[in-house]
């Protein structure tokens, strides 16, 4: 019976319900998904390495005679083999082994094993190698490269390899032509040199499918109805008069672009990019005025409690003089406050609702939600964004990000959105001078800081993630706090870290804003959006460990007033080439877009875009740090395919592209 590539995966030989469940964790539901599940790297097992030539860190195939086997009863029971070839001896060690495995090894004379060489009790050892035993001296190893697949708990490489081999050997009734051969070749390439070209072919297909889907979303959106938010003139004029500053030309331009969208009876989806400090919040406030003037509600969602609180303060200051009611909803609020807040949101008394992801909760119902504003969108998953959208038919959406996104990425990943850029900072901002400082010169830096704090300016001292653990992170911040408190006894120093309660964080931040604290020692919770104009010094520990996007965000916490600001990047000597490049880029440039381009080259898009790229919309093959240059070709091809007649060959090609590459939920989208 012919296999249905889009049928259940249990059609495959050896795949029962249990394995199917494990495969589902990897997003592998159908045979075709497995065909598209490509190795993320390859191992070279085509050459046997002489044992005497092995070094720590090598990943190698060895082949030799089994000299001895013994079980060692230590803290953890292990099985140890000594293996010898003509050049020397090495140990293999297994910590988990069955009786059956042990007996089979003891019966055999020869073994071929593949794994990483490490020191174990001073001896070169390969722990948990993949292996095969032989009675007689084995013949030559496999000539093809061995694929290494992304996998999950309970699913070994061997098993995945077998499944993929099975898949590649099958006749594919529906998946015709070139992509199939290319996929097959990528599962088992003969040499590494051929891989990039094969990947490029597939990347073009995948990106084309993605582009078409994004455009399809935009088209679909344009078939929905939304409330046309026509004007807001009396309110807007009042706000403008009260502001105390005038909008920059870029802010005004973007505000106009938004206004034009909102006036249409189609749901807006506009991304506003603006570097840190470019003044996105006030632009959002003008959009909210339109919603309110037209009798609707606006919701503003921020990624952290701190930011939600700060936005609430700003909005209240701007809008309450205009008799507009703002409500704050966060997960940290008391049950009573939440209940009150929820009631005001439901009956429409609250015209602007500001909050964190607490706004997503099912029990939040809006009276008449017409505008959704999402701040720092890269912090949210697409699904979260969508679920807020579900709360009010088809509200307009304004999405803001301070992470400048290189144009090539915008064209692809945000092809469903309209994009505005605030490419100008408010007047009077002083440039931030950036210095790189070796940790050896810490004492001097602290001395300097003392003088600046004496002149009534404030500072951040950011302890960056040392380990991937909140606990250890907080500890390192605490010891830094202790050291600084001792070194700077005349100054008021406080600690802000991610494990503090939301209201504690907010209270501390407000005290810092009121200048009751001179120096704020913090973990990277201050990364996003916090605005304290009198803070002029930013010291970042272990700056060499951070990516450019994050460094740029952190630096953006200073330089917000009209005093000259400085940023100090503390680093540990012995920098890698990439770290050197990053720190130099930071010293030389304050242009977020330039830094993002550099970041894309150095680290790939996942780090720049956060969830959107890393989460549900990640690509299987395309890697935009490598393949961005293909975009002009991709767009040209996609536009041509979309314009083609319904029954043409191009339409069939498009259909096939989508069937192959579209993620499960979008698979049947009509374009
Ligand atoms: P971001 O774009 O990083 O979110 P914010 O909206 O927090 O920036 O604005 C940063 C600071 O600049 C705020 O204190 C804000 O009130 C102020 N600001 C915004 N626009 C202007 C302007 N046109 N002139 C002067 N200050 C402004
Ligand atoms: Mg902001």
PDB file of N, CA and C in Angstrom, residues 569-613:
ATOM      1  N   UNK A 569      31.592  49.174  29.795  1.00  0.00           N
ATOM      2  CA  UNK A 569      31.435  47.744  29.561  1.00  0.00           C
ATOM      3  C   UNK A 569      32.598  47.024  30.239  1.00  0.00           C
ATOM      4  N   UNK A 570      32.312  46.406  31.362  1.00  0.00           N
ATOM      5  CA  UNK A 570      33.351  45.688  32.096  1.00  0.00           C
ATOM      6  C   UNK A 570      33.543  44.314  31.467  1.00  0.00           C
ATOM      7  N   UNK A 571      34.775  43.975  31.196  1.00  0.00           N
ATOM      8  CA  UNK A 571      35.001  42.661  30.585  1.00  0.00           C
ATOM      9  C   UNK A 571      36.153  41.940  31.257  1.00  0.00           C
ATOM     10  N   UNK A 572      36.138  40.632  31.098  1.00  0.00           N
ATOM     11  CA  UNK A 572      37.211  39.809  31.629  1.00  0.00           C
ATOM     12  C   UNK A 572      38.253  39.663  30.523  1.00  0.00           C
ATOM     13  N   UNK A 573      39.525  39.951  30.813  1.00  0.00           N
ATOM     14  CA  UNK A 573      40.550  39.852  29.763  1.00  0.00           C
ATOM     15  C   UNK A 573      40.586  38.449  29.155  1.00  0.00           C
ATOM     16  N   UNK A 574      41.088  38.382  27.930  1.00  0.00           N
ATOM     17  CA  UNK A 574      41.096  37.109  27.211  1.00  0.00           C
ATOM     18  C   UNK A 574      39.840  36.971  26.387  1.00  0.00           C
ATOM     19  N   UNK A 575      39.473  38.034  25.675  1.00  0.00           N
ATOM     20  CA  UNK A 575      38.221  38.054  24.911  1.00  0.00           C
ATOM     21  C   UNK A 575      38.303  37.197  23.659  1.00  0.00           C
ATOM     22  N   UNK A 576      37.195  36.552  23.303  1.00  0.00           N
ATOM     23  CA  UNK A 576      37.127  35.857  22.021  1.00  0.00           C
ATOM     24  C   UNK A 576      37.039  36.903  20.920  1.00  0.00           C
ATOM     25  N   UNK A 577      37.288  36.476  19.691  1.00  0.00           N
ATOM     26  CA  UNK A 577      37.249  37.418  18.569  1.00  0.00           C
ATOM     27  C   UNK A 577      35.862  38.031  18.441  1.00  0.00           C
ATOM     28  N   UNK A 578      34.826  37.199  18.607  1.00  0.00           N
ATOM     29  CA  UNK A 578      33.459  37.701  18.468  1.00  0.00           C
ATOM     30  C   UNK A 578      33.140  38.718  19.556  1.00  0.00           C
ATOM     31  N   UNK A 579      33.583  38.439  20.787  1.00  0.00           N
ATOM     32  CA  UNK A 579      33.311  39.365  21.890  1.00  0.00           C
ATOM     33  C   UNK A 579      34.013  40.694  21.650  1.00  0.00           C
ATOM     34  N   UNK A 580      35.236  40.625  21.154  1.00  0.00           N
ATOM     35  CA  UNK A 580      35.977  41.847  20.838  1.00  0.00           C
ATOM     36  C   UNK A 580      35.206  42.672  19.816  1.00  0.00           C
ATOM     37  N   UNK A 581      34.732  41.973  18.802  1.00  0.00           N
ATOM     38  CA  UNK A 581      33.981  42.626  17.734  1.00  0.00           C
ATOM     39  C   UNK A 581      32.748  43.328  18.311  1.00  0.00           C
ATOM     40  N   UNK A 582      32.045  42.632  19.185  1.00  0.00           N
ATOM     41  CA  UNK A 582      30.828  43.213  19.782  1.00  0.00           C
ATOM     42  C   UNK A 582      31.140  44.455  20.610  1.00  0.00           C
ATOM     43  N   UNK A 583      32.143  44.329  21.479  1.00  0.00           N
ATOM     44  CA  UNK A 583      32.454  45.461  22.351  1.00  0.00           C
ATOM     45  C   UNK A 583      32.930  46.658  21.535  1.00  0.00           C
ATOM     46  N   UNK A 584      33.716  46.393  20.494  1.00  0.00           N
ATOM     47  CA  UNK A 584      34.148  47.493  19.633  1.00  0.00           C
ATOM     48  C   UNK A 584      32.963  48.141  18.941  1.00  0.00           C
ATOM     49  N   UNK A 585      32.047  47.305  18.456  1.00  0.00           N
ATOM     50  CA  UNK A 585      30.865  47.846  17.778  1.00  0.00           C
ATOM     51  C   UNK A 585      30.091  48.757  18.729  1.00  0.00           C
ATOM     52  N   UNK A 586      29.979  48.339  19.983  1.00  0.00           N
ATOM     53  CA  UNK A 586      29.271  49.151  20.976  1.00  0.00           C
ATOM     54  C   UNK A 586      29.974  50.482  21.211  1.00  0.00           C
ATOM     55  N   UNK A 587      31.302  50.437  21.230  1.00  0.00           N
ATOM     56  CA  UNK A 587      32.050  51.659  21.492  1.00  0.00           C
ATOM     57  C   UNK A 587      31.920  52.625  20.326  1.00  0.00           C
ATOM     58  N   UNK A 588      31.858  52.051  19.145  1.00  0.00           N
ATOM     59  CA  UNK A 588      31.891  52.896  17.963  1.00  0.00           C
ATOM     60  C   UNK A 588      30.526  53.404  17.539  1.00  0.00           C
ATOM     61  N   UNK A 589      29.466  52.706  17.914  1.00  0.00           N
ATOM     62  CA  UNK A 589      28.170  53.094  17.359  1.00  0.00           C
ATOM     63  C   UNK A 589      27.075  53.130  18.406  1.00  0.00           C
ATOM     64  N   UNK A 590      26.157  54.061  18.190  1.00  0.00           N
ATOM     65  CA  UNK A 590      24.993  54.144  19.043  1.00  0.00           C
ATOM     66  C   UNK A 590      23.744  53.925  18.195  1.00  0.00           C
ATOM     67  N   UNK A 591      23.984  53.487  16.957  1.00  0.00           N
ATOM     68  CA  UNK A 591      22.888  53.329  16.014  1.00  0.00           C
ATOM     69  C   UNK A 591      22.345  51.899  16.108  1.00  0.00           C
ATOM     70  N   UNK A 592      21.141  51.788  16.651  1.00  0.00           N
ATOM     71  CA  UNK A 592      20.550  50.475  16.869  1.00  0.00           C
ATOM     72  C   UNK A 592      20.446  49.635  15.606  1.00  0.00           C
ATOM     73  N   UNK A 593      20.168  50.270  14.477  1.00  0.00           N
ATOM     74  CA  UNK A 593      20.038  49.496  13.248  1.00  0.00           C
ATOM     75  C   UNK A 593      21.378  48.932  12.810  1.00  0.00           C
ATOM     76  N   UNK A 594      22.424  49.738  12.934  1.00  0.00           N
ATOM     77  CA  UNK A 594      23.758  49.264  12.598  1.00  0.00           C
ATOM     78  C   UNK A 594      24.125  48.084  13.505  1.00  0.00           C
ATOM     79  N   UNK A 595      23.859  48.238  14.798  1.00  0.00           N
ATOM     80  CA  UNK A 595      24.215  47.181  15.742  1.00  0.00           C
ATOM     81  C   UNK A 595      23.415  45.902  15.473  1.00  0.00           C
ATOM     82  N   UNK A 596      22.163  46.069  15.074  1.00  0.00           N
ATOM     83  CA  UNK A 596      21.345  44.897  14.767  1.00  0.00           C
ATOM     84  C   UNK A 596      21.898  44.139  13.565  1.00  0.00           C
ATOM     85  N   UNK A 597      22.367  44.882  12.562  1.00  0.00           N
ATOM     86  CA  UNK A 597      22.975  44.227  11.397  1.00  0.00           C
ATOM     87  C   UNK A 597      24.202  43.425  11.836  1.00  0.00           C
ATOM     88  N   UNK A 598      24.980  44.029  12.717  1.00  0.00           N
ATOM     89  CA  UNK A 598      26.173  43.345  13.216  1.00  0.00           C
ATOM     90  C   UNK A 598      25.771  42.090  13.998  1.00  0.00           C
ATOM     91  N   UNK A 599      24.746  42.239  14.809  1.00  0.00           N
ATOM     92  CA  UNK A 599      24.276  41.135  15.631  1.00  0.00           C
ATOM     93  C   UNK A 599      23.786  39.985  14.761  1.00  0.00           C
ATOM     94  N   UNK A 600      23.084  40.346  13.718  1.00  0.00           N
ATOM     95  CA  UNK A 600      22.565  39.331  12.802  1.00  0.00           C
ATOM     96  C   UNK A 600      23.712  38.530  12.210  1.00  0.00           C
ATOM     97  N   UNK A 601      24.778  39.235  11.847  1.00  0.00           N
ATOM     98  CA  UNK A 601      25.931  38.540  11.277  1.00  0.00           C
ATOM     99  C   UNK A 601      26.599  37.660  12.325  1.00  0.00           C
ATOM    100  N   UNK A 602      26.673  38.180  13.553  1.00  0.00           N
ATOM    101  CA  UNK A 602      27.423  37.457  14.577  1.00  0.00           C
ATOM    102  C   UNK A 602      26.645  36.305  15.189  1.00  0.00           C
ATOM    103  N   UNK A 603      25.351  36.496  15.335  1.00  0.00           N
ATOM    104  CA  UNK A 603      24.628  35.515  16.140  1.00  0.00           C
ATOM    105  C   UNK A 603      23.407  34.906  15.504  1.00  0.00           C
ATOM    106  N   UNK A 604      22.949  35.449  14.405  1.00  0.00           N
ATOM    107  CA  UNK A 604      21.736  34.900  13.824  1.00  0.00           C
ATOM    108  C   UNK A 604      20.501  35.582  14.368  1.00  0.00           C
ATOM    109  N   UNK A 605      19.380  35.426  13.667  1.00  0.00           N
ATOM    110  CA  UNK A 605      18.180  36.198  13.981  1.00  0.00           C
ATOM    111  C   UNK A 605      17.475  35.769  15.255  1.00  0.00           C
ATOM    112  N   UNK A 606      17.653  34.540  15.693  1.00  0.00           N
ATOM    113  CA  UNK A 606      16.938  34.079  16.875  1.00  0.00           C
ATOM    114  C   UNK A 606      17.144  34.997  18.066  1.00  0.00           C
ATOM    115  N   UNK A 607      18.381  35.439  18.233  1.00  0.00           N
ATOM    116  CA  UNK A 607      18.685  36.254  19.388  1.00  0.00           C
ATOM    117  C   UNK A 607      18.124  37.655  19.267  1.00  0.00           C
ATOM    118  N   UNK A 608      17.982  38.115  18.049  1.00  0.00           N
ATOM    119  CA  UNK A 608      17.486  39.471  17.857  1.00  0.00           C
ATOM    120  C   UNK A 608      15.983  39.506  18.068  1.00  0.00           C
ATOM    121  N   UNK A 609      15.319  38.508  17.577  1.00  0.00           N
ATOM    122  CA  UNK A 609      13.868  38.593  17.526  1.00  0.00           C
ATOM    123  C   UNK A 609      13.179  37.893  18.670  1.00  0.00           C
ATOM    124  N   UNK A 610      13.918  37.133  19.435  1.00  0.00           N
ATOM    125  CA  UNK A 610      13.286  36.447  20.545  1.00  0.00           C
ATOM    126  C   UNK A 610      12.239  35.484  20.052  1.00  0.00           C
ATOM    127  N   UNK A 611      11.098  35.494  20.715  1.00  0.00           N
ATOM    128  CA  UNK A 611      10.106  34.451  20.494  1.00  0.00           C
ATOM    129  C   UNK A 611       9.621  34.329  19.062  1.00  0.00           C
ATOM    130  N   UNK A 612       9.466  35.451  18.399  1.00  0.00           N
ATOM    131  CA  UNK A 612       8.845  35.352  17.100  1.00  0.00           C
ATOM    132  C   UNK A 612       9.630  34.421  16.184  1.00  0.00           C
ATOM    133  N   UNK A 613      10.925  34.555  16.244  1.00  0.00           N
ATOM    134  CA  UNK A 613      11.739  33.712  15.391  1.00  0.00           C
ATOM    135  C   UNK A 613      12.038  32.368  16.063  1.00  0.00           C
TER     136      UNK A 613
END
